[in-house]
PDB file of N, CA and C in Angstrom:
ATOM      1  N   MET A  11     -35.549 -12.380  -3.423  1.00 88.00           N
ATOM      2  CA  MET A  11     -35.674 -11.485  -3.002  1.00 88.00           C
ATOM      3  C   MET A  11     -34.058 -10.718  -3.779  1.00 88.00           C
ATOM      4  N   PRO A  12     -34.085  -9.735  -5.124  1.00 93.00           N
ATOM      5  CA  PRO A  12     -33.359  -8.953  -5.716  1.00 93.00           C
ATOM      6  C   PRO A  12     -32.642  -8.360  -5.110  1.00 93.00           C
ATOM      7  N   THR A  13     -31.236  -8.578  -5.165  1.00 92.00           N
ATOM      8  CA  THR A  13     -30.047  -8.395  -4.956  1.00 92.00           C
ATOM      9  C   THR A  13     -29.930  -7.043  -5.329  1.00 92.00           C
ATOM     10  N   LEU A  14     -28.601  -6.027  -5.062  1.00 92.00           N
ATOM     11  CA  LEU A  14     -28.380  -5.017  -6.238  1.00 92.00           C
ATOM     12  C   LEU A  14     -28.072  -5.465  -7.129  1.00 92.00           C
ATOM     13  N   LEU A  15     -26.695  -6.275  -7.176  1.00 92.00           N
ATOM     14  CA  LEU A  15     -26.344  -6.957  -8.285  1.00 92.00           C
ATOM     15  C   LEU A  15     -27.306  -7.605  -9.013  1.00 92.00           C
ATOM     16  N   ASP A  16     -28.307  -7.838  -8.883  1.00 93.00           N
ATOM     17  CA  ASP A  16     -29.554  -8.536  -9.217  1.00 93.00           C
ATOM     18  C   ASP A  16     -29.907  -6.746 -10.492  1.00 93.00           C
ATOM     19  N   VAL A  17     -30.305  -5.813  -9.702  1.00 96.00           N
ATOM     20  CA  VAL A  17     -31.124  -4.279 -10.454  1.00 96.00           C
ATOM     21  C   VAL A  17     -30.614  -3.729 -10.502  1.00 96.00           C
ATOM     22  N   LEU A  18     -28.789  -3.229 -10.329  1.00 97.00           N
ATOM     23  CA  LEU A  18     -27.876  -2.412 -11.150  1.00 97.00           C
ATOM     24  C   LEU A  18     -27.909  -2.988 -12.606  1.00 97.00           C
ATOM     25  N   PRO A  19     -27.757  -3.617 -12.950  1.00 97.00           N
ATOM     26  CA  PRO A  19     -27.514  -3.784 -15.070  1.00 97.00           C
ATOM     27  C   PRO A  19     -28.696  -3.450 -15.829  1.00 97.00           C
ATOM     28  N   ARG A  20     -30.193  -3.516 -15.338  1.00 97.00           N
ATOM     29  CA  ARG A  20     -30.955  -3.344 -15.436  1.00 97.00           C
ATOM     30  C   ARG A  20     -31.713  -0.890 -15.124  1.00 97.00           C
ATOM     31  N   ASN A  21     -31.163  -1.355 -14.363  1.00 98.00           N
ATOM     32  CA  ASN A  21     -31.188   0.457 -13.592  1.00 98.00           C
ATOM     33  C   ASN A  21     -30.074   1.761 -14.671  1.00 98.00           C
ATOM     34  N   VAL A  22     -28.826   0.578 -14.886  1.00 98.00           N
ATOM     35  CA  VAL A  22     -28.025   1.521 -16.068  1.00 98.00           C
ATOM     36  C   VAL A  22     -28.586   1.517 -17.559  1.00 98.00           C
ATOM     37  N   ALA A  23     -29.156   0.609 -17.460  1.00 98.00           N
ATOM     38  CA  ALA A  23     -29.587   0.157 -19.539  1.00 98.00           C
ATOM     39  C   ALA A  23     -30.691   1.322 -18.917  1.00 98.00           C
ATOM     40  N   ALA A  24     -31.650   1.417 -18.165  1.00 98.00           N
ATOM     41  CA  ALA A  24     -32.867   2.412 -18.041  1.00 98.00           C
ATOM     42  C   ALA A  24     -31.786   4.013 -18.060  1.00 98.00           C
ATOM     43  N   GLU A  25     -31.050   4.074 -17.222  1.00 98.00           N
ATOM     44  CA  GLU A  25     -30.839   5.269 -16.822  1.00 98.00           C
ATOM     45  C   GLU A  25     -30.135   5.659 -18.597  1.00 98.00           C
ATOM     46  N   ARG A  26     -29.097   4.691 -18.983  1.00 97.00           N
ATOM     47  CA  ARG A  26     -28.240   5.204 -20.329  1.00 97.00           C
ATOM     48  C   ARG A  26     -29.890   5.508 -21.666  1.00 97.00           C
ATOM     49  N   ALA A  27     -30.172   4.535 -21.288  1.00 97.00           N
ATOM     50  CA  ALA A  27     -31.705   4.722 -22.378  1.00 97.00           C
ATOM     51  C   ALA A  27     -32.343   6.324 -22.525  1.00 97.00           C
ATOM     52  N   ARG A  28     -32.483   6.598 -20.943  1.00 97.00           N
ATOM     53  CA  ARG A  28     -34.148   7.676 -20.733  1.00 97.00           C
ATOM     54  C   ARG A  28     -32.874   8.898 -21.456  1.00 97.00           C
ATOM     55  N   ARG A  29     -31.493   8.480 -21.451  1.00 96.00           N
ATOM     56  CA  ARG A  29     -30.959   9.487 -21.972  1.00 96.00           C
ATOM     57  C   ARG A  29     -30.389   9.805 -23.917  1.00 96.00           C
ATOM     58  N   GLY A  30     -30.870   8.641 -23.659  1.00 97.00           N
ATOM     59  CA  GLY A  30     -31.084   8.942 -25.341  1.00 97.00           C
ATOM     60  C   GLY A  30     -30.073   8.359 -26.215  1.00 97.00           C
ATOM     61  N   TRP A  31     -28.739   7.285 -25.074  1.00 97.00           N
ATOM     62  CA  TRP A  31     -27.805   6.663 -25.596  1.00 97.00           C
ATOM     63  C   TRP A  31     -27.582   5.939 -25.675  1.00 97.00           C
ATOM     64  N   LEU A  32     -26.774   5.397 -26.849  1.00 97.00           N
ATOM     65  CA  LEU A  32     -25.864   3.894 -27.216  1.00 97.00           C
ATOM     66  C   LEU A  32     -25.276   3.605 -26.219  1.00 97.00           C
ATOM     67  N   GLN A  33     -25.014   2.033 -26.495  1.00 97.00           N
ATOM     68  CA  GLN A  33     -23.812   1.766 -25.030  1.00 97.00           C
ATOM     69  C   GLN A  33     -22.805   2.289 -25.127  1.00 97.00           C
ATOM     70  N   LYS A  34     -22.878   2.219 -27.032  1.00 96.00           N
ATOM     71  CA  LYS A  34     -21.531   3.399 -27.072  1.00 96.00           C
ATOM     72  C   LYS A  34     -21.167   4.604 -26.437  1.00 96.00           C
ATOM     73  N   ASP A  35     -22.019   5.415 -26.425  1.00 97.00           N
ATOM     74  CA  ASP A  35     -21.994   6.129 -25.523  1.00 97.00           C
ATOM     75  C   ASP A  35     -21.650   6.354 -24.154  1.00 97.00           C
ATOM     76  N   LEU A  36     -22.180   5.653 -23.463  1.00 98.00           N
ATOM     77  CA  LEU A  36     -21.561   5.776 -22.544  1.00 98.00           C
ATOM     78  C   LEU A  36     -20.339   4.760 -21.955  1.00 98.00           C
ATOM     79  N   ALA A  37     -20.093   3.559 -22.941  1.00 97.00           N
ATOM     80  CA  ALA A  37     -18.670   3.206 -22.902  1.00 97.00           C
ATOM     81  C   ALA A  37     -17.746   4.232 -23.178  1.00 97.00           C
ATOM     82  N   LYS A  38     -18.367   5.657 -24.183  1.00 97.00           N
ATOM     83  CA  LYS A  38     -16.681   6.854 -24.345  1.00 97.00           C
ATOM     84  C   LYS A  38     -17.099   7.168 -23.665  1.00 97.00           C
ATOM     85  N   GLU A  39     -18.248   7.746 -22.675  1.00 96.00           N
ATOM     86  CA  GLU A  39     -18.543   8.557 -20.922  1.00 96.00           C
ATOM     87  C   GLU A  39     -17.345   8.278 -20.062  1.00 96.00           C
ATOM     88  N   LEU A  40     -17.301   7.120 -20.195  1.00 97.00           N
ATOM     89  CA  LEU A  40     -16.665   6.246 -18.988  1.00 97.00           C
ATOM     90  C   LEU A  40     -15.178   5.881 -19.407  1.00 97.00           C
ATOM     91  N   GLY A  41     -14.848   6.134 -20.490  1.00 96.00           N
ATOM     92  CA  GLY A  41     -13.547   5.678 -20.895  1.00 96.00           C
ATOM     93  C   GLY A  41     -13.345   3.966 -21.190  1.00 96.00           C
ATOM     94  N   TRP A  42     -14.813   3.618 -21.315  1.00 96.00           N
ATOM     95  CA  TRP A  42     -14.840   1.991 -21.287  1.00 96.00           C
ATOM     96  C   TRP A  42     -14.547   1.247 -23.007  1.00 96.00           C
ATOM     97  N   GLY A  43     -13.484  -0.018 -23.042  1.00 89.00           N
ATOM     98  CA  GLY A  43     -13.673  -0.117 -24.050  1.00 89.00           C
ATOM     99  C   GLY A  43     -15.655  -0.789 -24.515  1.00 89.00           C
ATOM    100  N   GLY A  44     -15.600  -1.608 -26.034  1.00 78.00           N
ATOM    101  CA  GLY A  44     -16.749  -1.055 -26.506  1.00 78.00           C
ATOM    102  C   GLY A  44     -17.903  -2.091 -26.121  1.00 78.00           C
ATOM    103  N   THR A  45     -17.245  -3.273 -25.298  1.00 94.00           N
ATOM    104  CA  THR A  45     -18.333  -4.156 -25.098  1.00 94.00           C
ATOM    105  C   THR A  45     -18.325  -3.823 -23.494  1.00 94.00           C
ATOM    106  N   LYS A  46     -17.810  -3.707 -22.966  1.00 96.00           N
ATOM    107  CA  LYS A  46     -17.486  -3.419 -21.145  1.00 96.00           C
ATOM    108  C   LYS A  46     -19.250  -2.896 -20.416  1.00 96.00           C
ATOM    109  N   VAL A  47     -19.946  -2.109 -22.005  1.00 97.00           N
ATOM    110  CA  VAL A  47     -21.115  -1.635 -20.507  1.00 97.00           C
ATOM    111  C   VAL A  47     -22.065  -2.999 -21.190  1.00 97.00           C
ATOM    112  N   SER A  48     -22.295  -3.658 -22.185  1.00 97.00           N
ATOM    113  CA  SER A  48     -22.759  -4.453 -23.069  1.00 97.00           C
ATOM    114  C   SER A  48     -23.050  -5.738 -21.901  1.00 97.00           C
ATOM    115  N   GLU A  49     -22.259  -6.481 -21.837  1.00 97.00           N
ATOM    116  CA  GLU A  49     -21.383  -7.009 -20.672  1.00 97.00           C
ATOM    117  C   GLU A  49     -22.469  -6.904 -19.607  1.00 97.00           C
ATOM    118  N   LEU A  50     -22.243  -5.720 -19.401  1.00 97.00           N
ATOM    119  CA  LEU A  50     -22.569  -4.927 -17.709  1.00 97.00           C
ATOM    120  C   LEU A  50     -24.219  -5.080 -17.254  1.00 97.00           C
ATOM    121  N   GLU A  51     -24.611  -4.497 -18.797  1.00 96.00           N
ATOM    122  CA  GLU A  51     -26.167  -4.260 -19.159  1.00 96.00           C
ATOM    123  C   GLU A  51     -26.772  -5.930 -19.090  1.00 96.00           C
ATOM    124  N   THR A  52     -26.608  -7.032 -19.204  1.00 95.00           N
ATOM    125  CA  THR A  52     -27.111  -8.157 -19.435  1.00 95.00           C
ATOM    126  C   THR A  52     -26.558  -8.937 -17.981  1.00 95.00           C
ATOM    127  N   GLY A  53     -25.401  -8.302 -17.741  1.00 93.00           N
ATOM    128  CA  GLY A  53     -25.943  -9.647 -16.659  1.00 93.00           C
ATOM    129  C   GLY A  53     -23.795  -9.997 -16.634  1.00 93.00           C
ATOM    130  N   ALA A  54     -23.647 -10.586 -17.194  1.00 95.00           N
ATOM    131  CA  ALA A  54     -22.508 -11.249 -18.149  1.00 95.00           C
ATOM    132  C   ALA A  54     -21.496 -10.605 -17.435  1.00 95.00           C
ATOM    133  N   ARG A  55     -20.831  -9.555 -17.020  1.00 94.00           N
ATOM    134  CA  ARG A  55     -19.741  -8.890 -15.722  1.00 94.00           C
ATOM    135  C   ARG A  55     -20.800  -8.294 -14.973  1.00 94.00           C
ATOM    136  N   ARG A  56     -20.037  -8.231 -14.089  1.00 94.00           N
ATOM    137  CA  ARG A  56     -20.594  -7.861 -12.736  1.00 94.00           C
ATOM    138  C   ARG A  56     -19.753  -6.441 -12.273  1.00 94.00           C
ATOM    139  N   VAL A  57     -20.250  -4.688 -11.709  1.00 93.00           N
ATOM    140  CA  VAL A  57     -20.175  -4.160 -11.876  1.00 93.00           C
ATOM    141  C   VAL A  57     -18.845  -3.981 -10.375  1.00 93.00           C
ATOM    142  N   GLN A  58     -17.650  -3.250 -10.653  1.00 94.00           N
ATOM    143  CA  GLN A  58     -16.895  -3.341  -9.916  1.00 94.00           C
ATOM    144  C   GLN A  58     -17.165  -1.752  -8.552  1.00 94.00           C
ATOM    145  N   VAL A  59     -16.735  -1.744  -7.474  1.00 93.00           N
ATOM    146  CA  VAL A  59     -17.382  -1.106  -6.749  1.00 93.00           C
ATOM    147  C   VAL A  59     -16.514   0.055  -7.418  1.00 93.00           C
ATOM    148  N   ASP A  60     -15.177   0.035  -7.159  1.00 96.00           N
ATOM    149  CA  ASP A  60     -14.183   1.451  -8.421  1.00 96.00           C
ATOM    150  C   ASP A  60     -15.264   1.607  -9.222  1.00 96.00           C
ATOM    151  N   GLU A  61     -15.925   1.672  -9.830  1.00 96.00           N
ATOM    152  CA  GLU A  61     -16.988   1.715 -11.296  1.00 96.00           C
ATOM    153  C   GLU A  61     -18.512   2.138 -11.148  1.00 96.00           C
ATOM    154  N   LEU A  62     -17.974   1.735  -9.710  1.00 96.00           N
ATOM    155  CA  LEU A  62     -19.497   2.662  -9.521  1.00 96.00           C
ATOM    156  C   LEU A  62     -19.785   4.396  -9.422  1.00 96.00           C
ATOM    157  N   GLY A  63     -18.791   4.861  -8.490  1.00 97.00           N
ATOM    158  CA  GLY A  63     -18.883   6.367  -8.940  1.00 97.00           C
ATOM    159  C   GLY A  63     -18.922   6.860  -9.996  1.00 97.00           C
ATOM    160  N   PRO A  64     -17.860   6.147 -10.857  1.00 97.00           N
ATOM    161  CA  PRO A  64     -18.376   6.684 -12.081  1.00 97.00           C
ATOM    162  C   PRO A  64     -19.224   6.767 -13.060  1.00 97.00           C
ATOM    163  N   LEU A  65     -20.160   5.766 -12.464  1.00 97.00           N
ATOM    164  CA  LEU A  65     -20.979   5.134 -13.636  1.00 97.00           C
ATOM    165  C   LEU A  65     -21.733   6.431 -12.831  1.00 97.00           C
ATOM    166  N   CYS A  66     -22.241   6.750 -12.021  1.00 98.00           N
ATOM    167  CA  CYS A  66     -22.992   7.346 -11.277  1.00 98.00           C
ATOM    168  C   CYS A  66     -22.808   9.018 -11.935  1.00 98.00           C
ATOM    169  N   ARG A  67     -21.367   9.697 -12.184  1.00 98.00           N
ATOM    170  CA  ARG A  67     -21.485  10.982 -12.474  1.00 98.00           C
ATOM    171  C   ARG A  67     -21.514  10.922 -13.718  1.00 98.00           C
ATOM    172  N   ALA A  68     -21.658   9.972 -14.919  1.00 97.00           N
ATOM    173  CA  ALA A  68     -21.838   9.835 -16.217  1.00 97.00           C
ATOM    174  C   ALA A  68     -23.110   9.338 -16.641  1.00 97.00           C
ATOM    175  N   LEU A  69     -23.611   9.265 -15.229  1.00 98.00           N
ATOM    176  CA  LEU A  69     -24.969   8.750 -15.915  1.00 98.00           C
ATOM    177  C   LEU A  69     -25.987  10.179 -14.757  1.00 98.00           C
ATOM    178  N   GLY A  70     -25.374  11.117 -13.865  1.00 97.00           N
ATOM    179  CA  GLY A  70     -25.899  12.243 -13.758  1.00 97.00           C
ATOM    180  C   GLY A  70     -27.284  11.531 -12.403  1.00 97.00           C
ATOM    181  N   VAL A  71     -26.869  10.378 -12.403  1.00 97.00           N
ATOM    182  CA  VAL A  71     -27.529   9.640 -11.003  1.00 97.00           C
ATOM    183  C   VAL A  71     -26.561   8.885  -9.598  1.00 97.00           C
ATOM    184  N   PRO A  72     -27.678   9.671  -8.368  1.00 95.00           N
ATOM    185  CA  PRO A  72     -26.646   8.445  -7.131  1.00 95.00           C
ATOM    186  C   PRO A  72     -26.956   7.556  -7.182  1.00 95.00           C
ATOM    187  N   LEU A  73     -26.064   7.272  -6.391  1.00 95.00           N
ATOM    188  CA  LEU A  73     -26.571   5.574  -6.210  1.00 95.00           C
ATOM    189  C   LEU A  73     -27.092   4.118  -5.542  1.00 95.00           C
ATOM    190  N   TRP A  74     -28.080   5.401  -5.203  1.00 93.00           N
ATOM    191  CA  TRP A  74     -29.287   4.886  -4.281  1.00 93.00           C
ATOM    192  C   TRP A  74     -30.414   4.563  -5.579  1.00 93.00           C
ATOM    193  N   LYS A  75     -30.023   6.010  -6.946  1.00 94.00           N
ATOM    194  CA  LYS A  75     -31.227   5.610  -7.733  1.00 94.00           C
ATOM    195  C   LYS A  75     -30.778   4.598  -9.044  1.00 94.00           C
ATOM    196  N   LEU A  76     -29.765   3.872  -8.816  1.00 96.00           N
ATOM    197  CA  LEU A  76     -29.234   2.637  -9.506  1.00 96.00           C
ATOM    198  C   LEU A  76     -29.641   1.709  -8.583  1.00 96.00           C
ATOM    199  N   ALA A  77     -29.646   1.556  -7.966  1.00 95.00           N
ATOM    200  CA  ALA A  77     -29.733   0.547  -6.809  1.00 95.00           C
ATOM    201  C   ALA A  77     -31.322   0.104  -6.540  1.00 95.00           C
ATOM    202  N   GLU A  78     -32.664   1.204  -7.490  1.00 94.00           N
ATOM    203  CA  GLU A  78     -34.381   1.158  -7.505  1.00 94.00           C
ATOM    204  C   GLU A  78     -34.455  -0.240  -7.094  1.00 94.00           C
ATOM    205  N   GLY A  79     -35.161  -1.304  -6.221  1.00 95.00           N
ATOM    206  CA  GLY A  79     -35.336  -1.911  -6.862  1.00 95.00           C
ATOM    207  C   GLY A  79     -34.826  -2.918  -5.827  1.00 95.00           C
ATOM    208  N   THR A  80     -34.231  -2.968  -5.111  1.00 95.00           N
ATOM    209  CA  THR A  80     -33.219  -3.951  -4.459  1.00 95.00           C
ATOM    210  C   THR A  80     -33.617  -3.885  -3.136  1.00 95.00           C
ATOM    211  N   ASP A  81     -33.837  -5.359  -2.398  1.00 93.00           N
ATOM    212  CA  ASP A  81     -34.471  -5.821  -1.557  1.00 93.00           C
ATOM    213  C   ASP A  81     -34.532  -4.846  -0.658  1.00 93.00           C
ATOM    214  N   ALA A  82     -35.586  -3.890  -0.035  1.00 91.00           N
ATOM    215  CA  ALA A  82     -35.119  -3.062   1.096  1.00 91.00           C
ATOM    216  C   ALA A  82     -33.863  -2.768   1.889  1.00 91.00           C
ATOM    217  N   GLU A  83     -34.690  -4.627   2.611  1.00 92.00           N
ATOM    218  CA  GLU A  83     -33.403  -5.072   4.347  1.00 92.00           C
ATOM    219  C   GLU A  83     -31.515  -4.108   3.602  1.00 92.00           C
ATOM    220  N   GLU A  84     -31.285  -4.874   2.024  1.00 92.00           N
ATOM    221  CA  GLU A  84     -30.227  -4.809   1.795  1.00 92.00           C
ATOM    222  C   GLU A  84     -29.960  -3.244   2.046  1.00 92.00           C
ATOM    223  N   LEU A  85     -30.820  -2.451   0.826  1.00 91.00           N
ATOM    224  CA  LEU A  85     -30.888  -1.303   0.773  1.00 91.00           C
ATOM    225  C   LEU A  85     -29.780  -0.642   2.064  1.00 91.00           C
ATOM    226  N   GLU A  86     -31.474  -0.947   2.832  1.00 90.00           N
ATOM    227  CA  GLU A  86     -30.621  -0.317   4.321  1.00 90.00           C
ATOM    228  C   GLU A  86     -28.975  -0.239   4.348  1.00 90.00           C
ATOM    229  N   ALA A  87     -28.994  -1.820   4.545  1.00 92.00           N
ATOM    230  CA  ALA A  87     -27.268  -2.795   5.110  1.00 92.00           C
ATOM    231  C   ALA A  87     -26.346  -1.769   4.642  1.00 92.00           C
ATOM    232  N   LEU A  88     -26.731  -0.859   3.498  1.00 89.00           N
ATOM    233  CA  LEU A  88     -25.981  -0.773   2.298  1.00 89.00           C
ATOM    234  C   LEU A  88     -25.720   1.083   3.000  1.00 89.00           C
ATOM    235  N   GLY A  89     -27.046   1.308   2.988  1.00 88.00           N
ATOM    236  CA  GLY A  89     -27.124   3.659   3.671  1.00 88.00           C
ATOM    237  C   GLY A  89     -27.605   3.384   1.745  1.00 88.00           C
ATOM    238  N   LEU A  90     -28.332   2.672   1.418  1.00 85.00           N
ATOM    239  CA  LEU A  90     -28.527   3.035  -0.052  1.00 85.00           C
ATOM    240  C   LEU A  90     -30.076   3.384  -0.007  1.00 85.00           C
ATOM    241  N   THR A  91     -30.807   3.926   1.111  1.00 80.00           N
ATOM    242  CA  THR A  91     -31.789   4.878   1.105  1.00 80.00           C
ATOM    243  C   THR A  91     -32.369   5.987   0.297  1.00 80.00           C
ATOM    244  N   PRO A  92     -33.462   6.070  -0.221  1.00 75.00           N
ATOM    245  CA  PRO A  92     -33.297   7.487  -0.832  1.00 75.00           C
ATOM    246  C   PRO A  92     -33.374   8.714   0.433  1.00 75.00           C
ATOM    247  N   PRO A  93     -33.393  10.261   0.106  1.00 73.00           N
ATOM    248  CA  PRO A  93     -33.662  10.568   0.892  1.00 73.00           C
ATOM    249  C   PRO A  93     -35.034  11.478   0.434  1.00 73.00           C
ATOM    250  N   HIS A  94     -36.126  11.261   1.711  1.00 70.00           N
ATOM    251  CA  HIS A  94     -37.533  11.928   1.970  1.00 70.00           C
ATOM    252  C   HIS A  94     -38.118  12.914   1.346  1.00 70.00           C
TER     253      HIS A  94
END
C-alpha cells in the first residue's frame, strides 16, 4: 500500500512536467538549490512538512492532488481526500 512519501516524489515530477518546467525551474520558483528538486523527485530526499505549502503554491495544486495514489486509509487519516 503506497504511502504519501511513496507517491509524492512522482506526483511532484508529474505536476512539474505538466507545466513544461525543468527541475531547475521548480527549484528557482521555490528558492531551492540545484539538486534539491532532483533528490526529492527520485526519493533520495524526503520532503519536509514545512516544504509542502511552498510546493503546492509553486505547482498551483492542493496537497490532496500531490497525494493522489496514496493508500485510501492514509489519505483519510491525513484529511487529504479530494472534494466530491
